[in-house]
Amino acid sequence: MGTPVAQGYSLLDFVELKKALAAMVVGETKAVAARTPVSLAGDLLATEHITVPITALDIHEFTHPPEAVPAMDAQTFLAQLNRVLPTAGRDETLPTLTGVQMALEGETLAMAATDRYRFAVAEVPATATVQPLEKPLTTLIPGGILAPLAKRLKSYEGPVGIGISENGEGVIARANLSMGDTTITMRPLEGSLPKHGSLFPTECDTSVSVDRATVVRAAKKCQALIKAKGENSTPVSFGFTYQDYHGPVLLTGGADAEGDTVPLSKDKLLAVLTSLEEEL
């Protein structure tokens, strides 16, 4: 589409609009279809040879989305989003846990997600604002919307903006993300995630560093052996053996271990390791 000759808004039926766009280039090659100019004036969709009206809805029934601020580098945002997304829940009976919570405060966007067993938090610098925030703004965006968006962001190099409006008198909460000429407006999930500040320890007496690829292979072997035994809920356990402060990490599948062994669900462990392997 070219430069708009007038400013305004139209609220159109998406399914009908999508089908009409496809129908208007039927019989053309993909190259010709991709180059076909399209104009939109109110409810009239037109090409050079065809004009068709699209079912329009009352614009007043739609809450105008908050302005998105192009405040974040796309690849930085994507990297942190991909660290948080695998932790979002999949259980639709607990809809709040299927979302990624985004909180704007100062010059930072904090993203958080949990499925009750894991809790991931990541922060992204958000240095540009239309005006200073009067208070922190929080929204809970469905993970099912963010997952396909993350795939689109892989090839996008420009800034990403986020806009958040909260429930108020005559106002329905909205959140939107902008990428260049595209803005995605979403109705957030209701509720909020538990406060996570106290969930993460500030000190750690013992820590280990292991090779990611080695742990992934070991976890997959454990999963295969557990599946071969016909077990579905058997945990995978980490066992730490120290030899002069250095030693191997033992992954086992079977009964709960004792001592320093930490039981983990095999599915949860593999999901974390797989996401790390893809990210790194």
Short mmCIF file of N, CA and C in Angstrom, two decimals, residues 19-89:
data_model
loop_
_atom_site.label_atom_id
_atom_site.label_comp_id
_atom_site.label_asym_id
_atom_site.label_seq_id
_atom_site.Cartn_x
_atom_site.Cartn_y
_atom_site.Cartn_z
N LYS A 19 -10.13 -13.29 3.07
CA LYS A 19 -10.64 -14.02 1.91
C LYS A 19 -10.77 -13.10 0.70
N ALA A 20 -11.17 -11.86 0.92
CA ALA A 20 -11.33 -10.92 -0.19
C ALA A 20 -9.98 -10.61 -0.82
N LEU A 21 -8.96 -10.41 -0.01
CA LEU A 21 -7.62 -10.14 -0.54
C LEU A 21 -7.13 -11.29 -1.41
N ALA A 22 -7.38 -12.52 -0.95
CA ALA A 22 -6.96 -13.68 -1.73
C ALA A 22 -7.75 -13.79 -3.03
N ALA A 23 -9.05 -13.49 -2.96
CA ALA A 23 -9.90 -13.62 -4.14
C ALA A 23 -9.56 -12.60 -5.21
N MET A 24 -9.10 -11.43 -4.80
CA MET A 24 -8.82 -10.35 -5.74
C MET A 24 -7.60 -10.62 -6.63
N VAL A 25 -6.78 -11.60 -6.26
CA VAL A 25 -5.60 -11.93 -7.06
C VAL A 25 -5.64 -13.37 -7.56
N VAL A 26 -6.81 -13.99 -7.53
CA VAL A 26 -6.95 -15.34 -8.05
C VAL A 26 -6.60 -15.35 -9.54
N GLY A 27 -5.82 -16.35 -9.95
CA GLY A 27 -5.43 -16.47 -11.34
C GLY A 27 -4.12 -15.78 -11.66
N GLU A 28 -3.61 -14.98 -10.76
CA GLU A 28 -2.34 -14.29 -10.97
C GLU A 28 -1.19 -15.15 -10.42
N THR A 29 -0.01 -14.94 -10.95
CA THR A 29 1.16 -15.62 -10.39
C THR A 29 1.46 -15.03 -9.02
N LYS A 30 2.27 -15.75 -8.23
CA LYS A 30 2.62 -15.25 -6.91
C LYS A 30 3.36 -13.92 -7.00
N ALA A 31 4.21 -13.78 -8.01
CA ALA A 31 4.97 -12.54 -8.16
C ALA A 31 4.04 -11.37 -8.46
N VAL A 32 3.07 -11.57 -9.35
CA VAL A 32 2.13 -10.51 -9.70
C VAL A 32 1.23 -10.19 -8.50
N ALA A 33 0.78 -11.23 -7.82
CA ALA A 33 -0.09 -11.03 -6.66
C ALA A 33 0.62 -10.22 -5.58
N ALA A 34 1.91 -10.51 -5.38
CA ALA A 34 2.67 -9.82 -4.34
C ALA A 34 2.86 -8.34 -4.67
N ARG A 35 2.87 -8.00 -5.98
CA ARG A 35 3.10 -6.61 -6.40
C ARG A 35 1.81 -5.83 -6.61
N THR A 36 0.67 -6.49 -6.48
CA THR A 36 -0.61 -5.83 -6.74
C THR A 36 -0.90 -4.77 -5.67
N PRO A 37 -1.04 -3.50 -6.07
CA PRO A 37 -1.34 -2.46 -5.08
C PRO A 37 -2.79 -2.55 -4.61
N VAL A 38 -2.99 -2.32 -3.31
CA VAL A 38 -4.32 -2.40 -2.71
C VAL A 38 -4.58 -1.11 -1.94
N SER A 39 -5.77 -0.57 -2.04
CA SER A 39 -6.13 0.62 -1.28
C SER A 39 -7.34 0.31 -0.40
N LEU A 40 -7.45 1.05 0.69
CA LEU A 40 -8.56 0.88 1.62
C LEU A 40 -9.09 2.26 1.97
N ALA A 41 -10.35 2.48 1.71
CA ALA A 41 -11.01 3.74 2.05
C ALA A 41 -12.29 3.41 2.81
N GLY A 42 -12.27 3.58 4.11
CA GLY A 42 -13.43 3.20 4.91
C GLY A 42 -13.63 1.70 4.88
N ASP A 43 -14.74 1.27 4.25
CA ASP A 43 -15.00 -0.17 4.14
C ASP A 43 -14.80 -0.67 2.72
N LEU A 44 -14.18 0.14 1.84
CA LEU A 44 -13.98 -0.24 0.45
C LEU A 44 -12.54 -0.69 0.23
N LEU A 45 -12.39 -1.93 -0.19
CA LEU A 45 -11.10 -2.50 -0.53
C LEU A 45 -10.99 -2.53 -2.05
N ALA A 46 -9.88 -2.01 -2.60
CA ALA A 46 -9.82 -1.88 -4.05
C ALA A 46 -8.43 -2.18 -4.59
N THR A 47 -8.41 -2.78 -5.77
CA THR A 47 -7.21 -2.87 -6.60
C THR A 47 -7.48 -2.02 -7.84
N GLU A 48 -6.62 -2.11 -8.83
CA GLU A 48 -6.80 -1.30 -10.03
C GLU A 48 -8.09 -1.63 -10.76
N HIS A 49 -8.51 -2.91 -10.69
CA HIS A 49 -9.66 -3.35 -11.49
C HIS A 49 -10.87 -3.76 -10.65
N ILE A 50 -10.71 -3.93 -9.35
CA ILE A 50 -11.80 -4.46 -8.52
C ILE A 50 -11.97 -3.60 -7.28
N THR A 51 -13.23 -3.33 -6.93
CA THR A 51 -13.55 -2.66 -5.67
C THR A 51 -14.63 -3.48 -4.96
N VAL A 52 -14.42 -3.80 -3.72
CA VAL A 52 -15.38 -4.62 -2.99
C VAL A 52 -15.55 -4.07 -1.57
N PRO A 53 -16.79 -3.97 -1.08
CA PRO A 53 -17.01 -3.52 0.29
C PRO A 53 -16.75 -4.67 1.27
N ILE A 54 -16.21 -4.33 2.42
CA ILE A 54 -15.94 -5.30 3.49
C ILE A 54 -16.83 -4.96 4.67
N THR A 55 -17.39 -5.97 5.31
CA THR A 55 -18.25 -5.74 6.47
C THR A 55 -17.50 -4.93 7.53
N ALA A 56 -18.07 -3.78 7.87
CA ALA A 56 -17.45 -2.89 8.86
C ALA A 56 -18.24 -2.93 10.16
N LEU A 57 -17.51 -2.84 11.27
CA LEU A 57 -18.12 -2.82 12.59
C LEU A 57 -18.02 -1.42 13.17
N ASP A 58 -18.78 -1.17 14.22
CA ASP A 58 -18.78 0.14 14.85
C ASP A 58 -17.42 0.37 15.52
N ILE A 59 -16.71 1.40 15.08
CA ILE A 59 -15.37 1.67 15.60
C ILE A 59 -15.40 1.98 17.09
N HIS A 60 -16.55 2.47 17.58
CA HIS A 60 -16.64 2.83 19.00
C HIS A 60 -16.71 1.60 19.89
N GLU A 61 -16.96 0.42 19.31
CA GLU A 61 -16.96 -0.81 20.09
C GLU A 61 -15.54 -1.31 20.36
N PHE A 62 -14.59 -0.67 19.74
CA PHE A 62 -13.20 -1.11 19.86
C PHE A 62 -12.41 -0.06 20.62
N THR A 63 -11.75 -0.48 21.70
CA THR A 63 -10.92 0.43 22.48
C THR A 63 -9.67 0.78 21.69
N HIS A 64 -9.45 2.05 21.46
CA HIS A 64 -8.26 2.44 20.70
C HIS A 64 -7.01 2.00 21.45
N PRO A 65 -6.10 1.32 20.78
CA PRO A 65 -4.92 0.77 21.47
C PRO A 65 -4.00 1.86 21.98
N PRO A 66 -3.29 1.60 23.08
CA PRO A 66 -2.31 2.57 23.57
C PRO A 66 -1.16 2.72 22.59
N GLU A 67 -0.55 3.88 22.61
CA GLU A 67 0.55 4.12 21.70
C GLU A 67 1.74 3.25 22.07
N ALA A 68 2.29 2.57 21.08
CA ALA A 68 3.45 1.72 21.33
C ALA A 68 4.73 2.56 21.19
N VAL A 69 5.61 2.39 22.13
CA VAL A 69 6.85 3.15 22.15
C VAL A 69 7.97 2.30 21.56
N PRO A 70 8.61 2.74 20.47
CA PRO A 70 9.71 1.94 19.89
C PRO A 70 10.94 2.02 20.78
N ALA A 71 10.92 1.23 21.85
CA ALA A 71 11.91 1.42 22.90
C ALA A 71 12.94 0.31 23.01
N MET A 72 12.76 -0.78 22.28
CA MET A 72 13.63 -1.93 22.51
C MET A 72 14.23 -2.44 21.21
N ASP A 73 15.46 -2.91 21.28
CA ASP A 73 16.07 -3.57 20.14
C ASP A 73 15.40 -4.92 19.94
N ALA A 74 15.01 -5.21 18.70
CA ALA A 74 14.22 -6.42 18.42
C ALA A 74 14.94 -7.69 18.83
N GLN A 75 16.21 -7.82 18.50
CA GLN A 75 16.91 -9.06 18.78
C GLN A 75 17.19 -9.24 20.27
N THR A 76 17.40 -8.14 20.98
CA THR A 76 17.54 -8.23 22.45
C THR A 76 16.23 -8.68 23.07
N PHE A 77 15.13 -8.08 22.61
CA PHE A 77 13.80 -8.46 23.09
C PHE A 77 13.51 -9.92 22.79
N LEU A 78 13.83 -10.36 21.56
CA LEU A 78 13.57 -11.74 21.16
C LEU A 78 14.38 -12.73 21.99
N ALA A 79 15.65 -12.43 22.23
CA ALA A 79 16.50 -13.33 23.00
C ALA A 79 15.93 -13.55 24.40
N GLN A 80 15.49 -12.47 25.04
CA GLN A 80 14.95 -12.61 26.40
C GLN A 80 13.56 -13.23 26.40
N LEU A 81 12.76 -12.93 25.37
CA LEU A 81 11.43 -13.54 25.27
C LEU A 81 11.56 -15.06 25.12
N ASN A 82 12.52 -15.51 24.32
CA ASN A 82 12.72 -16.95 24.11
C ASN A 82 13.20 -17.65 25.37
N ARG A 83 13.80 -16.94 26.30
CA ARG A 83 14.21 -17.54 27.56
C ARG A 83 13.02 -17.72 28.51
N VAL A 84 12.02 -16.85 28.33
CA VAL A 84 10.87 -16.87 29.24
C VAL A 84 9.74 -17.75 28.72
N LEU A 85 9.50 -17.72 27.41
CA LEU A 85 8.35 -18.41 26.82
C LEU A 85 8.23 -19.89 27.18
N PRO A 86 9.33 -20.68 27.16
CA PRO A 86 9.18 -22.11 27.46
C PRO A 86 8.64 -22.39 28.86
N THR A 87 8.69 -21.39 29.73
CA THR A 87 8.24 -21.58 31.11
C THR A 87 6.76 -21.31 31.27
N ALA A 88 6.12 -20.67 30.30
CA ALA A 88 4.69 -20.39 30.40
C ALA A 88 3.90 -21.69 30.42
N GLY A 89 2.85 -21.74 31.22
CA GLY A 89 2.06 -22.95 31.35
C GLY A 89 1.28 -23.29 30.10
#
